[in-house]
Amino acid sequence: MSRRGSAGAAGVALAALAIAGAARASSGLDSPEIGVLQLGRGGAWVARSDDPLAAYFNPAGLAAQRSSAHAGVHFMQLGQCFTRLGPDGRPVPPSLTAPIPAPGSEGGPDPEVCADGGVFPNPQLAAAFRVSDTVVLGFAALGPHGVGGRAWPESLPYTHPTFGDLTQPSPQRYLLTSLDALILLPTLSAGVALAEGLSVGAGFIWGAAAIEVVNFSEATVSKGGDDFNTHNDLRTRVKAADLFIPGFVLGARWAATDHLDVGAWFKWQDAVRARTDLTIESRYWTTAGVKNEDPCRGEPPGCNVTDEEGAGDLRLPIPMEAKLGLRYHKPRGAPRAGRAAAAPGVRDPMADDLFDVELDFTWANNSAVDAIEVRFREGIPVQGTVVGFVPVNADIPHRWRDVMGVRLGGELVVLRNLLAVRAGGFFENKGQDDADLNLDFHLGYRIGVGGGVTARVGPLDVSAAFQHTWFGALDNGGKGNLKAVAGDATSGYRSLQSVNGGRFESSLDEFGLSGTIRF
């Protein structure tokens, strides 16, 4: 392989890493937000903000809470499938020269490829500490509302009409084959009551992220489409970590009348800026399309492996977000027992209200993610090639759009101070053109419906909720815009064919369980 032939090795993988980081660290699946009460209300919670997770989601809500501690977990199952198509609307064969059938053809594999993510646990911890009648401190340790692990197949099984059971490289391999991400958003906040029914709050976010991504790239440009047999696919694994992603949240809450609350929230966070470690495996496939178990063939072991620490830098903008909520609630006529002993301004909807309904409007500045900046140190050789080097510039375009959303949810107190049920749903518009789809994150429109319940046992609230989210399919009919980073200077280090043509579908099921104790 020539110098041009190695350019795709790291570029595509780091691009996938960058996008995956964006999905997990910004809006994206972080809508509606994590939290069991939020889950059961379709995310309509910014004006209510009545448990310690308000430290992140509206710190002004802390001012009306008792001292308390909260622990919760979401069990999330994200289903994703992709059907790769060429510009002619037909499945793309993995090779132009080897006798391998295209997916969907007679004897070939199923054209639809699906990820295997299993059930992903997403935990949350939070606490509120009442310092005085007007000041409450809060702390929350949580991750974004997303799934941190996915695995797409590297190869697909099929039965050849002559040679029997075989495999071939999977059609989505240039986009993503595996993702493992851990992102935390520890937040320290304060809520302050300025007057009766009026509070403000602010919090500092110390974000941290560690991500590992695996995918493939073309080594040399294919003139007619994918061809692992001629163009020497390379498998790339990238690790990156940013242990300080600072940000802040601002919140406000106003009891405008005895029945109407208004809540507002804004979040800003710095871009992810990460050093990356890079591992490249050349000579990955045999001519038959199966993994090459003896790539060195008598040469020293590891002759085809490039292992480089600090290979490059990644910069990923994180979109700003804002919410505005209107909450109508029906107070009970008589104060609950022990109300006089509570601090002034403390509210407890499960004891004080008959029901509530909240309507929220949301905005995410996703258009900030127009491209992911991926830069490498010059002169990194790719082992197992003739004179291959990693490219200096491997920026990947994304062209995301701002997203607007609406959420509607509410709660009915069935038994005062003992049992409450809730339900809600949300809608968010599409955040990406179909031609720009990628498997790292689904930016089609989203519709979610959920419900939940809370049982109170003394000072402890135990809550459970379920939500299903539908994603509008992204389908470009095979006419995608995304080109793989490839090893040819004459083509601008990009493949001639698009690698994201086709249809991408997702759905999300999640169950949440939490406990909040007040003292």
XYZ file of C-alpha atoms in Angstrom:
519
model
C 0.000 0.000 0.000
C 1.277 3.470 -0.860
C 1.381 6.567 1.326
C -2.072 7.392 -0.012
C -3.272 3.964 1.016
C -3.225 4.526 4.736
C -5.085 7.786 5.050
C -8.386 6.148 5.867
C -6.982 4.004 8.632
C -7.398 6.427 11.482
C -9.626 9.070 9.955
C -12.849 7.146 9.833
C -12.437 5.648 13.277
C -11.702 8.993 14.887
C -14.651 10.465 13.048
C -16.868 7.802 14.520
C -15.404 8.485 17.923
C -16.087 12.166 17.569
C -19.675 11.689 16.528
C -20.325 9.151 19.226
C -18.962 11.608 21.742
C -21.338 14.239 20.411
C -24.303 11.983 20.739
C -23.551 11.092 24.304
C -22.302 14.410 25.623
C -24.860 16.818 24.185
C -28.585 16.810 23.411
C -29.202 13.806 21.215
C -30.647 10.942 23.203
C -30.398 13.256 26.192
C -34.002 14.155 25.494
C -36.021 13.774 27.524
C -33.432 13.741 30.249
C -32.459 10.906 32.547
C -34.474 10.463 35.762
C -37.329 8.165 36.733
C -39.880 10.907 37.536
C -39.005 12.616 34.248
C -39.296 9.324 32.370
C -42.858 8.779 33.587
C -43.893 12.332 32.604
C -42.475 12.404 29.062
C -39.703 14.689 30.280
C -42.109 17.500 31.287
C -40.444 18.369 34.581
C -38.551 21.679 34.415
C -41.259 23.626 36.276
C -41.888 20.859 38.799
C -38.238 19.925 39.567
C -39.066 18.299 42.884
C -36.265 15.794 43.527
C -32.473 16.243 43.963
C -31.794 15.683 40.230
C -32.883 19.311 39.948
C -29.226 20.066 40.747
C -28.639 19.443 37.034
C -32.061 19.808 35.379
C -33.231 23.010 37.129
C -31.244 24.096 40.198
C -33.897 26.696 41.070
C -36.119 23.779 42.100
C -33.725 22.929 44.915
C -34.915 25.961 46.897
C -38.297 24.312 47.509
C -36.955 20.904 48.596
C -36.165 19.342 51.938
C -32.730 17.839 52.516
C -32.834 14.545 50.640
C -30.873 11.850 48.830
C -31.748 10.147 45.565
C -30.572 7.022 43.720
C -31.961 5.698 40.463
C -31.177 3.607 37.414
C -32.527 3.261 33.881
C -32.333 -0.084 32.113
C -32.161 0.887 28.446
C -32.427 -1.245 25.328
C -31.676 0.528 22.061
C -32.553 -1.324 18.872
C -30.836 -0.139 15.682
C -30.770 -1.546 12.138
C -29.205 -0.310 8.911
C -29.753 -1.348 5.294
C -26.838 -0.253 3.098
C -27.775 0.762 -0.442
C -25.863 2.154 -3.390
C -26.978 5.084 -5.577
C -28.934 2.608 -7.727
C -31.017 1.662 -4.684
C -29.547 -1.838 -4.489
C -27.467 -3.417 -1.673
C -23.723 -2.793 -2.024
C -21.526 -5.894 -2.625
C -18.415 -6.098 -0.411
C -16.123 -6.964 -3.320
C -15.877 -6.148 -7.007
C -13.449 -8.973 -7.748
C -14.181 -11.868 -5.360
C -17.174 -14.140 -6.114
C -19.180 -12.894 -3.111
C -22.923 -12.205 -3.459
C -24.333 -8.843 -2.452
C -26.529 -8.762 0.667
C -30.088 -9.500 -0.315
C -29.135 -11.397 -3.465
C -29.652 -15.137 -3.928
C -27.485 -16.985 -1.416
C -26.298 -13.749 0.167
C -26.854 -12.445 3.729
C -29.822 -10.384 4.870
C -29.387 -6.786 3.631
C -30.511 -5.402 7.007
C -27.756 -5.342 9.652
C -28.630 -4.782 13.307
C -26.587 -3.760 16.335
C -26.383 -5.853 19.479
C -26.422 -3.587 22.515
C -28.199 -5.649 25.153
C -29.615 -3.877 28.207
C -27.541 -0.887 29.282
C -27.815 0.297 32.932
C -27.619 4.079 33.342
C -27.455 5.106 37.043
C -27.994 8.449 38.811
C -27.089 9.733 42.283
C -28.132 13.091 43.735
C -28.589 14.905 47.029
C -29.995 18.184 48.346
C -28.827 19.885 51.545
C -30.924 22.678 53.058
C -28.501 25.261 54.406
C -31.136 27.794 55.498
C -34.709 28.787 54.844
C -33.669 30.302 51.517
C -30.570 28.391 50.347
C -30.281 24.733 49.308
C -27.139 23.092 47.904
C -27.405 20.207 45.491
C -25.162 17.610 43.915
C -25.904 15.234 41.039
C -23.745 12.545 39.436
C -25.331 11.225 36.264
C -24.740 10.486 32.634
C -26.606 11.647 29.544
C -29.821 9.901 28.564
C -28.160 7.426 26.237
C -26.798 3.927 25.705
C -23.050 3.680 26.184
C -22.339 0.425 24.384
C -23.210 -0.975 20.954
C -21.742 -3.695 18.755
C -22.342 -3.999 15.017
C -21.082 -7.110 13.220
C -17.701 -7.052 11.489
C -18.819 -9.777 9.108
C -22.066 -11.454 8.044
C -22.787 -15.170 7.665
C -24.343 -16.515 4.459
C -24.701 -19.795 2.579
C -23.021 -19.838 -0.811
C -24.893 -22.005 -3.347
C -21.636 -23.843 -4.171
C -19.270 -23.454 -1.191
C -21.735 -23.644 1.712
C -21.540 -21.591 4.922
C -19.258 -18.562 4.561
C -18.925 -14.990 5.815
C -18.308 -11.619 4.192
C -17.382 -8.155 5.539
C -20.446 -6.302 6.828
C -21.781 -3.380 4.750
C -21.863 -0.857 7.657
C -18.244 -1.477 8.722
C -16.986 1.886 7.413
C -19.441 3.695 9.709
C -19.260 1.753 12.972
C -18.568 -1.727 14.319
C -18.405 -1.098 18.064
C -18.776 1.706 20.568
C -18.042 1.680 24.289
C -18.539 5.008 26.058
C -18.555 6.235 29.647
C -19.642 9.846 30.185
C -20.255 11.465 33.570
C -21.686 14.893 34.386
C -21.044 15.605 38.097
C -22.795 18.870 38.951
C -22.625 21.054 42.060
C -25.477 23.552 42.356
C -27.270 25.998 44.612
C -30.895 27.084 44.637
C -31.907 30.360 46.287
C -35.392 31.585 47.188
C -35.519 35.295 46.349
C -39.100 35.780 47.475
C -42.149 33.683 48.168
C -42.694 31.536 45.080
C -39.623 32.864 43.234
C -36.272 31.081 43.106
C -33.181 30.947 40.938
C -30.306 28.485 40.746
C -26.976 27.785 39.122
C -24.656 24.811 38.904
C -21.142 23.949 37.754
C -20.651 20.840 35.610
C -17.367 18.924 35.690
C -17.867 16.643 32.705
C -15.637 13.674 31.876
C -15.675 11.196 29.008
C -13.856 8.002 27.986
C -14.727 6.444 24.639
C -13.489 3.528 22.555
C -14.573 3.060 18.931
C -13.818 0.410 16.303
C -14.525 0.625 12.563
C -12.967 0.089 9.138
C -11.658 2.261 6.319
C -10.559 1.888 2.744
C -6.831 1.744 2.273
C -6.913 2.697 -1.413
C -9.729 4.320 -3.356
C -12.204 1.952 -4.931
C -13.199 3.090 -8.415
C -16.560 1.364 -8.521
C -17.638 0.799 -4.917
C -16.541 -1.145 -1.850
C -13.879 -3.767 -2.478
C -12.132 -5.220 0.566
C -10.327 -7.711 -1.656
C -8.519 -5.113 -3.755
C -8.395 -2.057 -1.528
C -7.131 -3.562 1.703
C -9.603 -2.679 4.445
C -7.980 -1.576 7.683
C -9.485 -2.110 11.137
C -8.966 0.798 13.509
C -9.530 1.089 17.247
C -9.411 4.508 18.873
C -9.445 5.411 22.549
C -9.899 8.943 23.814
C -10.539 10.619 27.136
C -11.312 14.143 28.296
C -11.377 14.370 32.075
C -12.422 18.015 32.276
C -15.339 19.263 30.166
C -16.530 22.306 32.125
C -20.013 23.707 31.848
C -22.841 25.317 33.774
C -26.593 25.202 34.202
C -28.912 28.072 35.103
C -32.480 27.740 36.314
C -35.470 29.758 37.463
C -38.838 28.875 38.956
C -41.783 31.206 39.600
C -45.096 30.373 41.222
C -47.023 32.920 39.141
C -50.346 32.037 40.791
C -51.644 29.480 43.251
C -52.172 27.171 40.271
C -49.477 28.079 37.728
C -45.707 27.516 37.966
C -43.207 28.668 35.365
C -39.791 27.036 35.034
C -36.796 27.779 32.810
C -33.398 26.107 32.290
C -30.268 26.729 30.235
C -27.124 24.629 29.804
C -23.752 25.468 28.280
C -20.760 23.149 28.132
C -17.333 23.437 26.594
C -16.292 21.290 23.640
C -14.798 17.845 24.145
C -11.059 18.149 23.589
C -9.338 14.772 23.716
C -5.985 13.188 22.969
C -6.407 9.929 21.110
C -4.628 6.572 21.169
C -4.714 4.685 17.896
C -4.435 1.004 16.934
C -4.552 -0.042 13.265
C -4.617 -3.598 11.911
C -3.712 -3.944 8.239
C -4.078 -7.095 6.108
C -7.259 -7.762 8.039
C -9.248 -9.877 5.553
C -8.319 -12.855 3.448
C -9.335 -12.855 -0.220
C -12.318 -14.979 0.808
C -13.678 -12.233 3.079
C -12.919 -13.848 6.437
C -10.616 -12.543 9.160
C -6.975 -13.184 8.354
C -5.592 -15.224 11.265
C -2.024 -15.191 9.895
C -1.475 -11.655 8.541
C 2.312 -11.693 8.987
C 3.042 -15.005 7.243
C 6.454 -15.650 8.734
C 7.248 -12.025 9.548
C 7.611 -10.983 13.211
C 4.325 -11.095 15.181
C 2.497 -7.788 15.128
C 4.010 -6.767 11.795
C 0.581 -5.507 10.711
C -0.273 -3.602 13.922
C 0.225 0.132 14.477
C -0.117 1.063 18.140
C 0.368 4.782 18.731
C -0.340 6.708 21.922
C -1.232 10.381 21.581
C -1.752 10.003 17.846
C -3.922 13.082 17.475
C -6.464 15.508 18.845
C -10.210 15.663 18.669
C -12.464 18.691 19.136
C -16.208 18.242 19.401
C -18.613 21.152 20.047
C -21.374 20.468 22.570
C -24.672 22.195 21.728
C -26.340 24.589 24.136
C -29.803 23.649 25.403
C -32.755 25.551 26.860
C -36.221 24.696 28.211
C -39.325 26.617 29.254
C -42.087 24.921 31.234
C -45.637 25.826 32.315
C -47.161 23.719 35.086
C -50.786 23.825 36.169
C -51.484 22.168 39.516
C -54.552 21.816 41.722
C -53.666 22.393 45.384
C -55.535 20.604 48.144
C -57.768 22.734 50.333
C -56.219 21.952 53.708
C -52.515 21.844 54.572
C -51.025 18.438 55.154
C -50.150 17.307 58.634
C -46.795 18.635 59.764
C -46.793 21.432 57.189
C -46.085 24.037 59.826
C -42.883 22.218 60.768
C -41.512 22.428 57.249
C -39.142 25.188 56.229
C -40.811 28.179 54.556
C -41.226 27.652 50.824
C -40.837 23.865 50.921
C -43.338 22.146 48.653
C -44.320 18.512 48.312
C -46.634 17.900 45.318
C -47.519 14.392 46.473
C -48.901 15.801 49.739
C -50.030 19.268 48.653
C -51.608 18.725 45.197
C -54.466 16.710 43.747
C -52.868 16.624 40.290
C -50.635 18.581 37.937
C -50.114 18.946 34.177
C -46.968 20.417 32.649
C -46.144 21.622 29.143
C -42.480 22.167 28.230
C -40.830 23.624 25.152
C -37.215 22.662 24.387
C -34.405 23.833 22.114
C -31.041 22.273 21.343
C -28.414 24.190 19.372
C -27.358 21.094 17.399
C -26.314 23.231 14.433
C -23.131 23.911 16.427
C -22.026 20.447 15.265
C -21.366 21.180 11.613
C -18.152 19.154 11.531
C -15.929 17.231 13.910
C -12.316 18.358 13.985
C -9.943 15.377 13.902
C -6.224 16.110 13.538
C -3.261 13.718 13.646
C 0.389 14.126 14.354
C 2.324 14.155 11.093
C 4.438 11.196 10.039
C 2.805 8.261 11.879
C 3.616 5.154 9.784
C 1.052 2.398 9.264
C 2.643 -1.004 9.874
C 2.104 -3.691 7.269
C 2.053 -1.173 4.419
C 4.766 -0.104 2.027
C 5.018 3.616 2.831
C 1.716 4.317 4.560
C 1.151 7.272 6.875
C -1.804 8.501 8.897
C -3.296 11.711 7.413
C -2.909 15.011 9.230
C -6.457 16.238 8.607
C -9.407 13.881 8.914
C -12.241 16.302 9.757
C -15.697 14.786 9.267
C -18.747 16.873 8.227
C -21.998 16.420 10.153
C -24.330 19.279 9.300
C -26.671 18.865 12.260
C -29.642 21.204 12.630
C -31.217 22.839 15.673
C -33.931 20.751 17.279
C -37.167 22.005 18.842
C -39.377 19.861 21.040
C -42.545 19.801 23.075
C -43.288 17.682 26.149
C -46.580 17.120 27.925
C -46.941 15.169 31.159
C -48.668 15.094 34.478
C -49.385 13.316 37.722
C -52.471 12.254 39.653
C -52.195 11.704 43.413
C -54.401 8.667 43.957
C -53.815 8.463 47.716
C -52.548 11.560 49.443
C -49.002 11.144 50.689
C -49.072 7.457 49.681
C -49.537 6.809 45.954
C -49.259 8.798 42.718
C -49.410 7.806 39.049
C -48.119 9.769 36.076
C -47.972 9.700 32.270
C -46.628 11.822 29.458
C -45.043 12.054 26.059
C -42.766 14.175 23.904
C -41.991 15.066 20.306
C -38.794 16.466 18.778
C -38.263 17.426 15.174
C -35.672 15.979 12.816
C -32.103 17.202 13.347
C -30.297 15.977 10.228
C -30.836 15.493 6.503
C -31.269 11.858 5.459
C -28.221 12.121 3.206
C -26.017 12.834 6.242
C -27.137 9.888 8.407
C -24.577 8.038 10.484
C -24.824 5.050 12.813
C -23.247 6.804 15.772
C -26.459 8.660 16.547
C -29.976 8.802 15.175
C -31.165 12.352 14.488
C -34.547 11.554 12.957
C -37.647 12.904 14.652
C -38.452 11.328 18.033
C -41.772 10.502 19.696
C -41.861 9.074 23.221
C -44.666 7.864 25.469
C -44.221 6.829 29.094
C -45.876 6.256 32.421
C -44.874 5.751 36.027
C -45.861 5.363 39.657
C -44.561 6.477 43.073
C -45.286 4.797 46.390
C -44.412 6.612 49.614
C -43.346 4.638 52.658
C -42.593 7.054 55.495
C -39.760 9.336 54.342
C -38.959 7.143 51.313
C -40.442 7.564 47.819
C -40.038 4.526 45.559
C -40.690 5.257 41.878
C -40.854 3.170 38.713
C -41.434 4.180 35.096
C -41.391 2.883 31.526
C -40.990 4.727 28.241
C -40.886 3.757 24.583
C -39.330 6.080 22.000
C -39.945 5.880 18.266
C -37.371 7.342 15.878
C -38.345 8.510 12.422
C -36.312 6.469 9.939
C -33.515 8.230 8.073
C -33.669 7.006 4.480
C -31.750 8.498 1.562
C -32.491 5.705 -0.912
C -28.774 5.021 -1.315
C -27.803 8.607 -2.112
C -25.750 9.426 0.969
C -23.307 12.302 1.413
C -20.782 10.722 3.764
C -17.518 9.624 2.159
C -15.113 7.365 4.014
C -11.637 8.715 4.649
C -9.504 6.867 2.113
C -5.903 6.706 1.047
C -5.708 8.792 -2.077
C -4.474 12.371 -2.188
C -6.013 12.868 -5.660
C -9.482 12.218 -4.214
C -8.929 14.488 -1.220
C -8.344 11.474 1.023
C -11.993 10.478 0.676
C -13.660 7.507 -0.980
C -15.359 8.143 -4.313
C -18.522 6.351 -3.210
C -20.678 7.292 -0.244
C -20.674 4.818 2.631
C -23.889 5.928 4.360
C -26.416 5.336 1.595
C -29.487 3.469 2.834
C -32.000 3.355 5.655
C -31.334 3.712 9.399
C -33.973 2.764 11.977
C -33.964 2.926 15.789
C -36.236 2.378 18.777
C -35.644 2.658 22.511
C -37.296 0.864 25.436
C -36.364 1.718 29.003
C -37.443 0.921 32.527
C -36.468 3.121 35.457
C -36.419 2.500 39.206
C -35.469 5.042 41.883
C -35.690 5.903 45.554
C -35.679 9.322 47.242
C -35.436 9.734 51.005
C -36.192 13.078 52.670
C -35.127 14.126 56.123
